Amino acid sequence: MGSGASIRGFSCCWRKQNSFPETDVALVYRFESIAGKTKRLGGWSRRVPSGRPQASSICLDDSRRLEGYNDQSGVRGGSTVNAGTHAEGVPTEGTTSPSRLDGVDRGVDRPRILSGVQPSGKLHLGNYFGAIRQHIQRQDQGDCFYFIADYHALTSLREAEEREKAIAAKNKAYLPRPARQILAENIRDVALDYLALGLDPKKVIFFRQSDVPEVTELAWILSTVTGMGLLERAHSYKDKLAKGITPNVGLFTYPVLMAADILLYRSHLVPVGKDQEQHLEMTRDIAGAFNHAYGEVFPLPQAVFNDTPVVPGTDGQKMSKSYGNTIEIFAEGKALERAVMSIVTDQTPLEAPLDPERCHVFALYKLFATPQEVEEMAARYRAGGFGYGNAKKALLAKIDAYFAPARARRKALERDPGYIEEVLAEGARRARAVARTTLQLVRERLGLLRSPAT
Ligand code: TRP
């Protein structure tokens, strides 16, 4: 720790609560700051009538940093929170959220955390370290909504079908699956993977996007406040065009549906990979445009990134399904061994020292090993006479052991397909209740009053 100054004190702030426009939340908390690192020790919150002038917000920035979210306090700017830096500052158990302390405001001032995953096939280590792990870690840090983005997957289902055909052309024994089977199986696989990896459906509202069709209505409404120019600037769309894909309109308006996903649940935090950064910026723009035109309805959500470095695939490029360089989370036995052994390495002879920092095997090993094990492995590399083959074996053992419990859970879950359906149905029911509330407010703001008969 060294001689860093230590400060303890109380702090107080007001937070405007757009999700409940009639109230604000006042927070008082104790904090301790050592060598510039602030930790919240405990505190309490009260719901208070709204309408205090925003200028009265005290140390808003601190509370935002500590909480990792900002429910439209009136302070704009800083659209992202880095989970890596703030994770250390977030006290665990009992002090994470002021609502935990008095048990009164639960659901009001806990952040809403939302994320979606596309059901696009077997999940791999890149998905795990880039997103899934942080989704699961965050399930205690707020009210989480996680969903399987099946509507989004429709925008690229044709390509999935083409991929199947390509596999079948090479491997005569392979029967290419029709689109509906691909989608249904992928949805089930993602659900199984998340549950096996530790997602707790009691803590998280876990659902299938298309089970809440209200999202498409909101997407339509949002599309009417979204400029063409905004969508035309989307990197992911431009990248796909550059790859020669014939775009459908759904691919073009993909970010609007994504904004609807996020805004329908009035989410505060959206843990995603860096590749989704622009989509989150677009969501904020769209939310801002709606709020400006029709009055504040939506909090401006923040992307949350984790600080895991890019996970290299077996060829050293970023691990990605489209590069065909993945190591699947639930691969085992020969298949796992084959994937790990195929990681490319250079031609250094066995006796020579190796540079760990330039080796993809080592980069992957680091994700699984303790700091001490990483040190030991680096020393072996540098000592020479070790060889990439041994490094790969060590990595294989790590991956195998790391996911062994999840693999066992997945097998048990597979035997009970009814359970998955139940979880998703319950998730949909809970998500839908929130969705309907938001949509009703949106409709009122728009003057879209439903006739009482419907
Ligand atoms: N576009 C995201 C991806 O490909 C998936 C997604 C859809 C999503 N809707 C979302 C992520 C809403 C976060 C929030 O990874």
JSON list of C-alpha atoms in Angstrom, two decimals, residues 119-217:
[
{"chain": "A", "resi": 119, "resn": "PRO", "atom": "CA", "xyz": [-27.64, -17.55, -30.75]},
{"chain": "A", "resi": 120, "resn": "SER", "atom": "CA", "xyz": [-25.14, -18.09, -33.50]},
{"chain": "A", "resi": 121, "resn": "GLY", "atom": "CA", "xyz": [-23.67, -21.47, -32.65]},
{"chain": "A", "resi": 122, "resn": "LYS", "atom": "CA", "xyz": [-21.39, -23.01, -30.11]},
{"chain": "A", "resi": 123, "resn": "LEU", "atom": "CA", "xyz": [-19.95, -20.49, -27.70]},
{"chain": "A", "resi": 124, "resn": "HIS", "atom": "CA", "xyz": [-16.19, -20.27, -27.49]},
{"chain": "A", "resi": 125, "resn": "LEU", "atom": "CA", "xyz": [-13.47, -18.95, -25.20]},
{"chain": "A", "resi": 126, "resn": "GLY", "atom": "CA", "xyz": [-13.65, -15.53, -26.85]},
{"chain": "A", "resi": 127, "resn": "ASN", "atom": "CA", "xyz": [-17.35, -15.29, -25.97]},
{"chain": "A", "resi": 128, "resn": "TYR", "atom": "CA", "xyz": [-16.65, -16.52, -22.48]},
{"chain": "A", "resi": 129, "resn": "PHE", "atom": "CA", "xyz": [-13.86, -14.12, -21.53]},
{"chain": "A", "resi": 130, "resn": "GLY", "atom": "CA", "xyz": [-15.27, -11.27, -23.59]},
{"chain": "A", "resi": 131, "resn": "ALA", "atom": "CA", "xyz": [-18.82, -11.33, -22.29]},
{"chain": "A", "resi": 132, "resn": "ILE", "atom": "CA", "xyz": [-20.32, -14.39, -20.60]},
{"chain": "A", "resi": 133, "resn": "ARG", "atom": "CA", "xyz": [-18.03, -14.36, -17.60]},
{"chain": "A", "resi": 134, "resn": "GLN", "atom": "CA", "xyz": [-18.82, -10.76, -16.82]},
{"chain": "A", "resi": 135, "resn": "HIS", "atom": "CA", "xyz": [-22.54, -11.33, -17.32]},
{"chain": "A", "resi": 136, "resn": "ILE", "atom": "CA", "xyz": [-22.44, -14.05, -14.72]},
{"chain": "A", "resi": 137, "resn": "GLN", "atom": "CA", "xyz": [-20.23, -12.10, -12.33]},
{"chain": "A", "resi": 138, "resn": "ARG", "atom": "CA", "xyz": [-22.62, -9.19, -12.48]},
{"chain": "A", "resi": 139, "resn": "GLN", "atom": "CA", "xyz": [-25.70, -11.10, -11.56]},
{"chain": "A", "resi": 140, "resn": "ASP", "atom": "CA", "xyz": [-25.33, -9.93, -7.96]},
{"chain": "A", "resi": 141, "resn": "GLN", "atom": "CA", "xyz": [-24.65, -6.33, -8.81]},
{"chain": "A", "resi": 142, "resn": "GLY", "atom": "CA", "xyz": [-28.03, -5.21, -10.01]},
{"chain": "A", "resi": 143, "resn": "ASP", "atom": "CA", "xyz": [-31.27, -6.35, -11.52]},
{"chain": "A", "resi": 144, "resn": "CYS", "atom": "CA", "xyz": [-30.12, -8.29, -14.52]},
{"chain": "A", "resi": 145, "resn": "PHE", "atom": "CA", "xyz": [-31.96, -8.91, -17.76]},
{"chain": "A", "resi": 146, "resn": "TYR", "atom": "CA", "xyz": [-30.15, -11.29, -20.08]},
{"chain": "A", "resi": 147, "resn": "PHE", "atom": "CA", "xyz": [-31.69, -12.54, -23.24]},
{"chain": "A", "resi": 148, "resn": "ILE", "atom": "CA", "xyz": [-31.06, -14.67, -26.29]},
{"chain": "A", "resi": 149, "resn": "ALA", "atom": "CA", "xyz": [-31.26, -12.32, -29.26]},
{"chain": "A", "resi": 150, "resn": "ASP", "atom": "CA", "xyz": [-33.11, -14.54, -31.69]},
{"chain": "A", "resi": 151, "resn": "TYR", "atom": "CA", "xyz": [-34.74, -11.71, -33.63]},
{"chain": "A", "resi": 152, "resn": "HIS", "atom": "CA", "xyz": [-31.27, -10.35, -34.27]},
{"chain": "A", "resi": 153, "resn": "ALA", "atom": "CA", "xyz": [-30.06, -13.76, -35.38]},
{"chain": "A", "resi": 154, "resn": "LEU", "atom": "CA", "xyz": [-32.62, -13.70, -38.19]},
{"chain": "A", "resi": 155, "resn": "THR", "atom": "CA", "xyz": [-30.57, -11.02, -39.92]},
{"chain": "A", "resi": 156, "resn": "SER", "atom": "CA", "xyz": [-27.82, -13.55, -40.61]},
{"chain": "A", "resi": 157, "resn": "LEU", "atom": "CA", "xyz": [-29.67, -16.84, -40.71]},
{"chain": "A", "resi": 158, "resn": "ARG", "atom": "CA", "xyz": [-29.21, -17.18, -44.47]},
{"chain": "A", "resi": 159, "resn": "GLU", "atom": "CA", "xyz": [-25.44, -17.15, -43.99]},
{"chain": "A", "resi": 160, "resn": "ALA", "atom": "CA", "xyz": [-25.73, -19.76, -41.27]},
{"chain": "A", "resi": 161, "resn": "GLU", "atom": "CA", "xyz": [-27.62, -21.93, -43.70]},
{"chain": "A", "resi": 162, "resn": "GLU", "atom": "CA", "xyz": [-24.94, -21.38, -46.35]},
{"chain": "A", "resi": 163, "resn": "ARG", "atom": "CA", "xyz": [-22.25, -22.37, -43.84]},
{"chain": "A", "resi": 164, "resn": "GLU", "atom": "CA", "xyz": [-24.09, -25.62, -43.17]},
{"chain": "A", "resi": 165, "resn": "LYS", "atom": "CA", "xyz": [-24.21, -26.36, -46.86]},
{"chain": "A", "resi": 166, "resn": "ALA", "atom": "CA", "xyz": [-20.51, -25.64, -47.21]},
{"chain": "A", "resi": 167, "resn": "ILE", "atom": "CA", "xyz": [-19.74, -28.12, -44.42]},
{"chain": "A", "resi": 168, "resn": "ALA", "atom": "CA", "xyz": [-21.95, -30.71, -46.05]},
{"chain": "A", "resi": 169, "resn": "ALA", "atom": "CA", "xyz": [-20.21, -30.22, -49.39]},
{"chain": "A", "resi": 170, "resn": "LYS", "atom": "CA", "xyz": [-16.89, -31.10, -47.77]},
{"chain": "A", "resi": 171, "resn": "ASN", "atom": "CA", "xyz": [-18.15, -33.79, -45.48]},
{"chain": "A", "resi": 172, "resn": "LYS", "atom": "CA", "xyz": [-20.58, -36.12, -47.18]},
{"chain": "A", "resi": 173, "resn": "ALA", "atom": "CA", "xyz": [-21.72, -37.59, -43.88]},
{"chain": "A", "resi": 174, "resn": "TYR", "atom": "CA", "xyz": [-22.99, -34.21, -42.69]},
{"chain": "A", "resi": 175, "resn": "LEU", "atom": "CA", "xyz": [-26.66, -33.44, -43.16]},
{"chain": "A", "resi": 176, "resn": "PRO", "atom": "CA", "xyz": [-27.14, -29.68, -43.55]},
{"chain": "A", "resi": 177, "resn": "ARG", "atom": "CA", "xyz": [-29.80, -28.38, -41.18]},
{"chain": "A", "resi": 178, "resn": "PRO", "atom": "CA", "xyz": [-32.60, -26.13, -42.38]},
{"chain": "A", "resi": 179, "resn": "ALA", "atom": "CA", "xyz": [-32.75, -22.60, -40.97]},
{"chain": "A", "resi": 180, "resn": "ARG", "atom": "CA", "xyz": [-35.46, -23.32, -38.43]},
{"chain": "A", "resi": 181, "resn": "GLN", "atom": "CA", "xyz": [-33.50, -26.19, -36.97]},
{"chain": "A", "resi": 182, "resn": "ILE", "atom": "CA", "xyz": [-30.30, -24.17, -36.82]},
{"chain": "A", "resi": 183, "resn": "LEU", "atom": "CA", "xyz": [-32.02, -21.38, -34.95]},
{"chain": "A", "resi": 184, "resn": "ALA", "atom": "CA", "xyz": [-33.94, -23.59, -32.53]},
{"chain": "A", "resi": 185, "resn": "GLU", "atom": "CA", "xyz": [-30.84, -25.61, -31.67]},
{"chain": "A", "resi": 186, "resn": "ASN", "atom": "CA", "xyz": [-28.66, -22.55, -31.29]},
{"chain": "A", "resi": 187, "resn": "ILE", "atom": "CA", "xyz": [-31.16, -20.96, -28.92]},
{"chain": "A", "resi": 188, "resn": "ARG", "atom": "CA", "xyz": [-31.24, -24.08, -26.80]},
{"chain": "A", "resi": 189, "resn": "ASP", "atom": "CA", "xyz": [-27.44, -24.30, -26.83]},
{"chain": "A", "resi": 190, "resn": "VAL", "atom": "CA", "xyz": [-26.99, -20.73, -25.59]},
{"chain": "A", "resi": 191, "resn": "ALA", "atom": "CA", "xyz": [-29.53, -21.28, -22.83]},
{"chain": "A", "resi": 192, "resn": "LEU", "atom": "CA", "xyz": [-27.80, -24.47, -21.76]},
{"chain": "A", "resi": 193, "resn": "ASP", "atom": "CA", "xyz": [-24.37, -22.86, -21.90]},
{"chain": "A", "resi": 194, "resn": "TYR", "atom": "CA", "xyz": [-25.36, -19.90, -19.73]},
{"chain": "A", "resi": 195, "resn": "LEU", "atom": "CA", "xyz": [-27.14, -22.01, -17.14]},
{"chain": "A", "resi": 196, "resn": "ALA", "atom": "CA", "xyz": [-24.28, -24.51, -17.01]},
{"chain": "A", "resi": 197, "resn": "LEU", "atom": "CA", "xyz": [-21.74, -21.72, -16.62]},
{"chain": "A", "resi": 198, "resn": "GLY", "atom": "CA", "xyz": [-23.47, -20.42, -13.53]},
{"chain": "A", "resi": 199, "resn": "LEU", "atom": "CA", "xyz": [-26.24, -18.09, -14.54]},
{"chain": "A", "resi": 200, "resn": "ASP", "atom": "CA", "xyz": [-28.80, -18.26, -11.77]},
{"chain": "A", "resi": 201, "resn": "PRO", "atom": "CA", "xyz": [-32.34, -17.82, -13.09]},
{"chain": "A", "resi": 202, "resn": "LYS", "atom": "CA", "xyz": [-33.51, -16.83, -9.63]},
{"chain": "A", "resi": 203, "resn": "LYS", "atom": "CA", "xyz": [-31.26, -13.80, -9.73]},
{"chain": "A", "resi": 204, "resn": "VAL", "atom": "CA", "xyz": [-31.48, -12.97, -13.40]},
{"chain": "A", "resi": 205, "resn": "ILE", "atom": "CA", "xyz": [-34.39, -12.49, -15.73]},
{"chain": "A", "resi": 206, "resn": "PHE", "atom": "CA", "xyz": [-33.24, -14.81, -18.48]},
{"chain": "A", "resi": 207, "resn": "PHE", "atom": "CA", "xyz": [-35.40, -14.92, -21.58]},
{"chain": "A", "resi": 208, "resn": "ARG", "atom": "CA", "xyz": [-35.73, -15.31, -25.27]},
{"chain": "A", "resi": 209, "resn": "GLN", "atom": "CA", "xyz": [-35.98, -11.97, -27.07]},
{"chain": "A", "resi": 210, "resn": "SER", "atom": "CA", "xyz": [-38.87, -13.06, -29.29]},
{"chain": "A", "resi": 211, "resn": "ASP", "atom": "CA", "xyz": [-40.92, -14.07, -26.26]},
{"chain": "A", "resi": 212, "resn": "VAL", "atom": "CA", "xyz": [-41.36, -10.35, -25.63]},
{"chain": "A", "resi": 213, "resn": "PRO", "atom": "CA", "xyz": [-42.64, -9.15, -28.99]},
{"chain": "A", "resi": 214, "resn": "GLU", "atom": "CA", "xyz": [-43.22, -5.68, -27.51]},
{"chain": "A", "resi": 215, "resn": "VAL", "atom": "CA", "xyz": [-39.60, -5.02, -28.42]},
{"chain": "A", "resi": 216, "resn": "THR", "atom": "CA", "xyz": [-40.51, -4.88, -32.10]},
{"chain": "A", "resi": 217, "resn": "GLU", "atom": "CA", "xyz": [-43.15, -2.25, -31.45]}
]
